[in-house]
Amino acid sequence: IDNLGGIVGGATNVAFHIENCAGVADIEGTGSYLGGVVGYIPVAGASIKNCCATGQLASSGGSYVGGIVGGIVGGSISNCYATNTLSGVKGQIGGIAGQANTSPSVSKCIAWNPSISVTLNDAGRYSCAAIVGVMYPLGIAADCVRKPGMTISGLYEEADSAKEIYKM
């Protein structure tokens, strides 16, 4: 259900490094953390370098969908290239990473994804972007490129309009 990746689904208790890998599969799941190369790395100090991903990534029930990685904590992503089509239900979708937190670093990556879309956003789950869906705190994104004309689309409906922050 969760932690699906083209090369590695997820890791616990170890900061590992992935280099020179290509994820070329279509990945469909019902949960969260889907990535073209790695689903989820919750351990600080991990890195993903010189990797690429193609195919379609689609979550029918979760969030954190990324062209390269669904989610990474305190790690780095560099020199990666993604051309996959990304879609999810709850948001936090990015061309390179769906979520990057705890002082992450994303550098020299190319998000050449044709489209990024979210079909329904729950309150508090708003992010959808070309490079990283949501990055916090104190993250660095440097020297990254996105495809011109990339389609980023979504829908956010808040039942109480007084609480509505914005619509995508």
Coordinates of N, CA and C in Angstrom, one line a residue:
I1 N 0.8 -1.2 0.0 CA 0.0 0.0 0.0 C 0.9 1.2 0.0
D2 N 1.8 1.4 0.9 CA 2.7 2.5 1.0 C 4.1 2.1 0.6
N3 N 5.0 3.1 0.3 CA 6.4 2.9 0.0 C 6.7 2.1 -1.2
L4 N 6.3 2.6 -2.3 CA 6.5 1.9 -3.6 C 7.6 2.7 -4.4
G5 N 8.6 2.0 -5.0 CA 9.6 2.6 -5.8 C 10.1 1.8 -6.9
G6 N 10.6 2.4 -7.9 CA 11.1 1.7 -9.1 C 12.3 0.8 -8.8
I7 N 13.1 1.2 -7.8 CA 14.3 0.5 -7.4 C 14.2 0.0 -6.0
V8 N 13.8 0.9 -5.0 CA 13.7 0.6 -3.6 C 12.4 1.1 -3.1
G9 N 11.6 0.3 -2.4 CA 10.4 0.7 -1.8 C 10.6 1.7 -0.6
G10 N 11.4 1.3 0.4 CA 11.6 2.1 1.5 C 12.8 1.6 2.3
A11 N 13.2 2.4 3.3 CA 14.3 2.0 4.2 C 14.0 2.5 5.6
T12 N 14.4 1.7 6.5 CA 14.3 2.1 7.9 C 15.6 1.8 8.6
N13 N 15.9 2.7 9.6 CA 17.1 2.5 10.4 C 18.4 2.5 9.7
V14 N 18.5 3.0 8.5 CA 19.8 3.0 7.8 C 19.7 4.1 6.7
A15 N 20.8 5.0 6.7 CA 20.9 6.0 5.7 C 21.7 5.4 4.5
F16 N 21.0 5.1 3.4 CA 21.7 4.5 2.3 C 21.8 5.4 1.1
H17 N 22.6 5.0 0.2 CA 22.9 5.9 -1.0 C 22.6 5.1 -2.2
I18 N 21.9 5.8 -3.1 CA 21.5 5.2 -4.4 C 22.2 6.0 -5.5
E19 N 22.9 5.4 -6.4 CA 23.6 6.1 -7.4 C 23.5 5.3 -8.7
N20 N 23.4 6.1 -9.8 CA 23.4 5.6 -11.2 C 22.3 4.5 -11.4
C21 N 21.1 4.8 -11.0 CA 20.0 3.8 -11.2 C 18.9 4.4 -12.1
A22 N 18.2 3.6 -12.7 CA 17.1 4.0 -13.6 C 15.8 3.2 -13.2
G23 N 14.8 3.9 -12.9 CA 13.5 3.3 -12.6 C 12.6 3.5 -13.8
V24 N 12.2 2.5 -14.5 CA 11.5 2.6 -15.8 C 10.2 1.9 -15.8
A25 N 9.6 1.9 -14.6 CA 8.3 1.1 -14.5 C 7.1 2.1 -14.2
D26 N 5.9 1.6 -14.6 CA 4.7 2.3 -14.2 C 4.4 1.8 -12.8
I27 N 4.1 2.7 -11.9 CA 3.9 2.4 -10.5 C 2.5 2.9 -10.0
E28 N 1.6 2.0 -9.6 CA 0.3 2.4 -9.1 C 0.1 1.8 -7.7
G29 N -0.4 2.7 -6.8 CA -0.6 2.2 -5.5 C -1.9 2.9 -4.9
T30 N -2.3 2.4 -3.7 CA -3.4 3.0 -3.0 C -3.0 3.8 -1.8
G31 N -1.7 3.8 -1.5 CA -1.2 4.5 -0.4 C -0.3 5.7 -0.7
S32 N 0.6 6.0 0.3 CA 1.5 7.1 0.1 C 2.9 6.7 -0.1
Y33 N 3.7 7.7 -0.5 CA 5.2 7.5 -0.8 C 5.4 6.6 -2.0
L34 N 5.2 7.2 -3.2 CA 5.5 6.5 -4.4 C 6.6 7.3 -5.1
G35 N 7.6 6.6 -5.5 CA 8.7 7.3 -6.2 C 9.2 6.5 -7.4
G36 N 9.7 7.2 -8.5 CA 10.2 6.5 -9.6 C 11.4 5.7 -9.3
V37 N 12.2 6.1 -8.3 CA 13.4 5.4 -7.9 C 13.2 4.8 -6.5
V38 N 12.8 5.7 -5.6 CA 12.6 5.3 -4.2 C 11.3 5.7 -3.6
G39 N 10.6 4.9 -2.9 CA 9.4 5.3 -2.3 C 9.6 6.2 -1.1
Y40 N 10.3 5.8 -0.1 CA 10.5 6.7 1.1 C 11.7 6.3 1.9
I41 N 12.5 7.4 2.2 CA 13.7 7.3 3.0 C 13.5 8.2 4.3
P42 N 13.1 7.6 5.4 CA 12.9 8.3 6.6 C 14.1 8.5 7.5
V43 N 15.3 8.3 7.1 CA 16.5 8.3 7.9 C 17.4 9.4 7.3
A44 N 17.8 10.3 8.2 CA 18.7 11.4 7.7 C 20.0 10.9 7.2
G45 N 20.6 11.6 6.2 CA 21.9 11.3 5.7 C 21.9 10.5 4.4
A46 N 20.8 10.1 3.9 CA 20.7 9.3 2.7 C 20.9 10.2 1.5
S47 N 21.3 9.6 0.4 CA 21.5 10.4 -0.9 C 21.0 9.6 -2.1
I48 N 20.5 10.4 -3.1 CA 20.1 9.8 -4.4 C 20.9 10.6 -5.4
K49 N 21.8 10.0 -6.2 CA 22.6 10.7 -7.2 C 22.5 10.0 -8.5
N50 N 22.5 10.9 -9.6 CA 22.7 10.4 -11.0 C 21.6 9.3 -11.3
C51 N 20.4 9.5 -10.9 CA 19.3 8.6 -11.2 C 18.3 9.2 -12.1
C52 N 17.6 8.3 -12.8 CA 16.5 8.8 -13.7 C 15.3 7.9 -13.5
A53 N 14.1 8.5 -13.9 CA 12.9 7.7 -13.8 C 11.9 8.1 -14.9
T54 N 11.3 7.1 -15.5 CA 10.2 7.3 -16.5 C 9.0 6.5 -16.1
G55 N 8.0 6.6 -16.9 CA 6.8 5.8 -16.6 C 5.7 6.7 -15.9
Q56 N 4.7 6.0 -15.4 CA 3.6 6.7 -14.8 C 3.5 6.3 -13.3
L57 N 3.4 7.4 -12.4 CA 3.2 7.1 -11.0 C 1.8 7.6 -10.6
A58 N 1.1 6.8 -10.0 CA -0.3 7.1 -9.6 C -0.7 6.5 -8.3
S59 N -1.1 7.4 -7.4 CA -1.7 6.9 -6.1 C -3.2 7.2 -6.1
S60 N -3.9 6.2 -5.9 CA -5.4 6.4 -5.8 C -5.9 6.7 -4.5
G61 N -5.1 6.8 -3.5 CA -5.6 7.0 -2.1 C -4.6 7.7 -1.2
G62 N -3.4 8.0 -1.6 CA -2.4 8.6 -0.7 C -1.8 9.9 -1.2
S63 N -0.7 10.3 -0.6 CA 0.0 11.5 -1.0 C 1.5 11.2 -1.0
Y64 N 2.3 12.2 -1.3 CA 3.7 12.1 -1.4 C 4.1 11.2 -2.6
V65 N 4.0 11.8 -3.8 CA 4.3 11.1 -5.0 C 5.4 12.0 -5.7
G66 N 6.5 11.4 -6.0 CA 7.6 12.1 -6.6 C 8.3 11.4 -7.8
G67 N 8.7 12.1 -8.8 CA 9.3 11.5 -9.9 C 10.5 10.7 -9.6
I68 N 11.3 11.1 -8.6 CA 12.5 10.3 -8.2 C 12.2 9.7 -6.8
V69 N 11.7 10.5 -5.9 CA 11.4 9.9 -4.5 C 10.1 10.5 -4.0
G70 N 9.3 9.6 -3.4 CA 8.1 10.0 -2.7 C 8.4 10.9 -1.6
G71 N 9.3 10.5 -0.7 CA 9.6 11.3 0.5 C 11.0 11.0 1.0
I72 N 11.7 12.1 1.4 CA 13.1 11.9 1.9 C 13.2 12.8 3.1
V73 N 13.9 12.3 4.2 CA 14.1 13.1 5.4 C 15.6 13.4 5.6
G74 N 16.0 14.6 5.6 CA 17.3 15.0 5.9 C 18.4 14.5 5.0
G75 N 18.0 14.3 3.7 CA 18.9 13.7 2.7 C 19.1 14.6 1.6
S76 N 19.8 14.1 0.5 CA 20.1 14.9 -0.6 C 19.7 14.2 -1.9
I77 N 19.3 15.0 -2.9 CA 19.0 14.4 -4.2 C 19.8 15.3 -5.2
S78 N 20.6 14.7 -6.1 CA 21.4 15.5 -7.0 C 21.5 14.8 -8.3
N79 N 21.6 15.6 -9.4 CA 21.9 15.2 -10.7 C 20.9 14.1 -11.2
C80 N 19.6 14.3 -10.8 CA 18.6 13.3 -11.2 C 17.6 13.9 -12.3
Y81 N 17.0 13.0 -13.0 CA 16.2 13.4 -14.2 C 14.9 12.6 -14.2
A82 N 13.8 13.2 -14.2 CA 12.5 12.5 -14.2 C 11.6 13.0 -15.4
T83 N 11.0 12.0 -16.0 CA 10.1 12.3 -17.2 C 8.7 11.6 -17.0
N84 N 8.4 11.2 -15.8 CA 7.2 10.4 -15.5 C 6.0 11.4 -15.4
T85 N 4.8 10.8 -15.6 CA 3.5 11.5 -15.4 C 3.1 11.2 -13.9
L86 N 2.8 12.2 -13.1 CA 2.5 12.0 -11.7 C 1.1 12.3 -11.4
S87 N 0.4 11.5 -10.6 CA -0.9 11.9 -10.1 C -1.2 11.2 -8.7
G88 N -2.0 12.0 -8.0 CA -2.3 11.5 -6.6 C -3.6 12.1 -6.2
V89 N -4.1 11.6 -5.1 CA -5.4 12.1 -4.6 C -5.2 13.2 -3.6
K90 N -4.2 13.1 -2.6 CA -4.2 14.0 -1.5 C -3.1 15.1 -1.6
G91 N -2.3 15.2 -2.6 CA -1.3 16.2 -2.7 C 0.1 15.8 -2.4
Q92 N 0.9 16.9 -2.2 CA 2.3 16.7 -2.0 C 3.0 15.9 -3.1
I93 N 2.8 16.4 -4.3 CA 3.3 15.8 -5.5 C 4.3 16.7 -6.1
G94 N 5.5 16.2 -6.5 CA 6.5 17.0 -7.1 C 7.3 16.2 -8.2
G95 N 7.8 16.9 -9.2 CA 8.5 16.3 -10.3 C 9.7 15.5 -9.9
I96 N 10.4 16.0 -8.9 CA 11.5 15.2 -8.4 C 11.2 14.6 -7.0
A97 N 10.6 15.3 -6.1 CA 10.3 14.7 -4.8 C 8.9 15.2 -4.4
G98 N 8.1 14.3 -3.8 CA 6.8 14.7 -3.3 C 7.0 15.4 -2.0
Q99 N 7.9 14.9 -1.1 CA 8.2 15.6 0.2 C 9.7 15.5 0.5
A100 N 10.2 16.6 0.9 CA 11.6 16.6 1.3 C 11.7 17.4 2.6
N101 N 12.0 16.8 3.8 CA 12.0 17.6 5.0 C 13.2 17.4 5.8
T102 N 13.3 18.2 6.9 CA 14.5 18.2 7.8 C 15.8 18.5 7.1
S103 N 15.8 19.8 6.6 CA 17.0 20.4 6.0 C 17.4 19.5 4.7
P104 N 16.5 19.3 3.8 CA 16.9 18.5 2.6 C 17.6 19.4 1.6
S105 N 18.3 18.7 0.7 CA 19.0 19.4 -0.4 C 18.6 18.8 -1.8
V106 N 18.1 19.6 -2.7 CA 17.8 19.1 -4.0 C 18.6 20.0 -5.0
S107 N 19.5 19.4 -5.8 CA 20.3 20.2 -6.6 C 20.6 19.5 -8.0
K108 N 20.7 20.4 -9.0 CA 21.0 20.0 -10.3 C 20.1 18.8 -10.9
C109 N 18.8 19.0 -10.6 CA 17.9 18.0 -11.0 C 17.0 18.6 -12.2
I110 N 16.5 17.7 -13.0 CA 15.7 18.1 -14.1 C 14.3 17.4 -14.0
A111 N 13.3 18.2 -13.9 CA 11.9 17.7 -13.8 C 11.3 17.9 -15.2
W112 N 11.3 16.9 -16.1 CA 10.8 17.0 -17.4 C 9.5 16.2 -17.5
N113 N 8.8 16.2 -16.4 CA 7.5 15.5 -16.4 C 6.5 16.3 -17.2
P114 N 5.7 15.6 -18.0 CA 4.7 16.2 -18.8 C 3.5 16.8 -18.0
S115 N 3.1 16.1 -16.9 CA 2.1 16.6 -16.1 C 2.1 16.1 -14.6
I116 N 1.6 17.0 -13.7 CA 1.5 16.7 -12.3 C 0.1 17.0 -11.9
S117 N -0.6 16.1 -11.3 CA -2.0 16.4 -11.0 C -2.4 15.8 -9.7
V118 N -3.3 16.5 -9.0 CA -3.9 16.0 -7.8 C -5.4 16.1 -8.0
T119 N -6.1 15.0 -7.6 CA -7.6 15.0 -7.8 C -8.4 15.5 -6.7
L120 N -7.9 15.4 -5.5 CA -8.7 15.8 -4.3 C -7.7 16.2 -3.2
N121 N -7.8 17.4 -2.7 CA -6.9 17.8 -1.6 C -7.7 17.8 -0.3
D122 N -7.2 17.1 0.7 CA -7.8 17.2 2.1 C -7.2 18.5 2.7
A123 N -7.9 19.1 3.6 CA -7.4 20.3 4.3 C -6.0 20.0 4.9
G124 N -5.1 20.9 4.7 CA -3.8 20.8 5.1 C -2.8 20.1 4.2
R125 N -3.3 19.6 3.1 CA -2.5 18.9 2.1 C -2.6 19.6 0.7
Y126 N -1.9 20.7 0.6 CA -2.1 21.6 -0.6 C -1.0 21.5 -1.6
S127 N 0.1 21.0 -1.4 CA 1.3 21.2 -2.2 C 1.4 20.3 -3.4
C128 N 1.7 20.9 -4.5 CA 1.9 20.3 -5.8 C 2.8 21.2 -6.6
A129 N 4.0 20.7 -7.0 CA 4.9 21.6 -7.7 C 5.8 20.9 -8.7
A130 N 6.5 21.7 -9.5 CA 7.4 21.1 -10.5 C 8.6 20.4 -10.0
I131 N 9.2 20.9 -8.9 CA 10.4 20.2 -8.4 C 10.1 19.4 -7.1
V132 N 9.7 20.1 -6.1 CA 9.3 19.4 -4.8 C 7.9 19.9 -4.3
G133 N 7.1 18.9 -4.1 CA 5.7 19.2 -3.6 C 5.7 20.0 -2.3
V134 N 6.4 19.5 -1.3 CA 6.5 20.3 0.0 C 7.9 20.0 0.5
M135 N 8.6 21.2 0.9 CA 9.9 21.1 1.5 C 10.0 21.9 2.7
Y136 N 10.5 21.4 3.8 CA 10.6 22.1 5.1 C 11.5 21.4 6.1
P137 N 12.0 22.0 7.1 CA 12.3 23.4 7.2 C 13.7 23.6 6.6
L138 N 14.0 24.8 6.3 CA 15.4 25.2 5.8 C 15.9 24.3 4.7
G139 N 15.1 23.9 3.8 CA 15.6 23.1 2.7 C 16.3 24.0 1.6
I140 N 17.1 23.3 0.8 CA 17.8 24.0 -0.3 C 17.4 23.4 -1.6
A141 N 17.0 24.2 -2.6 CA 16.8 23.7 -4.0 C 17.6 24.6 -4.8
A142 N 18.6 24.0 -5.6 CA 19.5 24.9 -6.3 C 19.8 24.2 -7.7
D143 N 19.8 25.1 -8.7 CA 20.2 24.7 -10.1 C 19.3 23.6 -10.7
C144 N 18.1 23.7 -10.4 CA 17.1 22.7 -10.9 C 16.4 23.3 -12.1
V145 N 15.9 22.5 -13.0 CA 15.2 22.9 -14.2 C 13.9 22.1 -14.3
R146 N 12.8 22.8 -14.8 CA 11.5 22.2 -15.0 C 11.2 22.3 -16.5
K147 N 10.4 21.4 -17.0 CA 10.0 21.4 -18.4 C 9.1 22.6 -18.6
P148 N 9.4 23.4 -19.7 CA 8.4 24.5 -20.0 C 7.1 23.9 -20.5
G149 N 6.0 24.5 -20.1 CA 4.7 24.0 -20.4 C 4.2 22.8 -19.6
M150 N 5.0 22.4 -18.6 CA 4.5 21.3 -17.7 C 3.1 21.7 -17.2
T151 N 2.2 20.7 -17.2 CA 0.9 21.0 -16.6 C 0.8 20.6 -15.2
I152 N 0.5 21.5 -14.3 CA 0.3 21.3 -12.9 C -1.1 21.6 -12.6
S153 N -1.9 20.6 -12.2 CA -3.3 20.8 -11.9 C -3.8 20.1 -10.7
G154 N -4.9 20.7 -10.1 CA -5.4 20.1 -9.0 C -6.7 20.7 -8.6
L155 N -7.3 20.2 -7.6 CA -8.6 20.7 -7.1 C -8.5 20.7 -5.6
Y156 N -8.9 21.8 -5.0 CA -9.0 21.9 -3.5 C -10.4 22.4 -3.2
E157 N -11.2 21.7 -2.4 CA -12.5 22.2 -2.0 C -12.6 22.1 -0.5
E158 N -12.9 23.3 0.1 CA -13.0 23.4 1.5 C -14.5 23.6 1.8
A159 N -15.1 22.7 2.6 CA -16.5 22.8 3.0 C -16.8 24.2 3.6
D160 N -15.9 24.7 4.5 CA -16.1 25.9 5.1 C -15.3 27.0 4.5
S161 N -15.9 27.9 3.6 CA -15.1 28.8 2.9 C -14.3 29.8 3.7
A162 N -14.7 30.0 5.0 CA -13.9 30.8 5.9 C -12.6 30.2 6.2
K163 N -12.4 28.9 6.1 CA -11.1 28.3 6.4 C -10.3 28.1 5.1
E164 N -10.9 28.4 4.0 CA -10.2 28.1 2.7 C -8.9 29.0 2.6
I165 N -7.8 28.4 2.3 CA -6.6 29.1 2.2 C -6.4 29.5 0.7
Y166 N -6.4 28.6 -0.2 CA -6.3 28.9 -1.6 C -6.8 27.7 -2.4
K167 N -7.0 27.9 -3.7 CA -7.4 26.8 -4.6 C -6.3 26.6 -5.6
M168 N -6.0 25.4 -6.0 CA -5.1 25.2 -7.1 C -5.9 25.1 -8.3

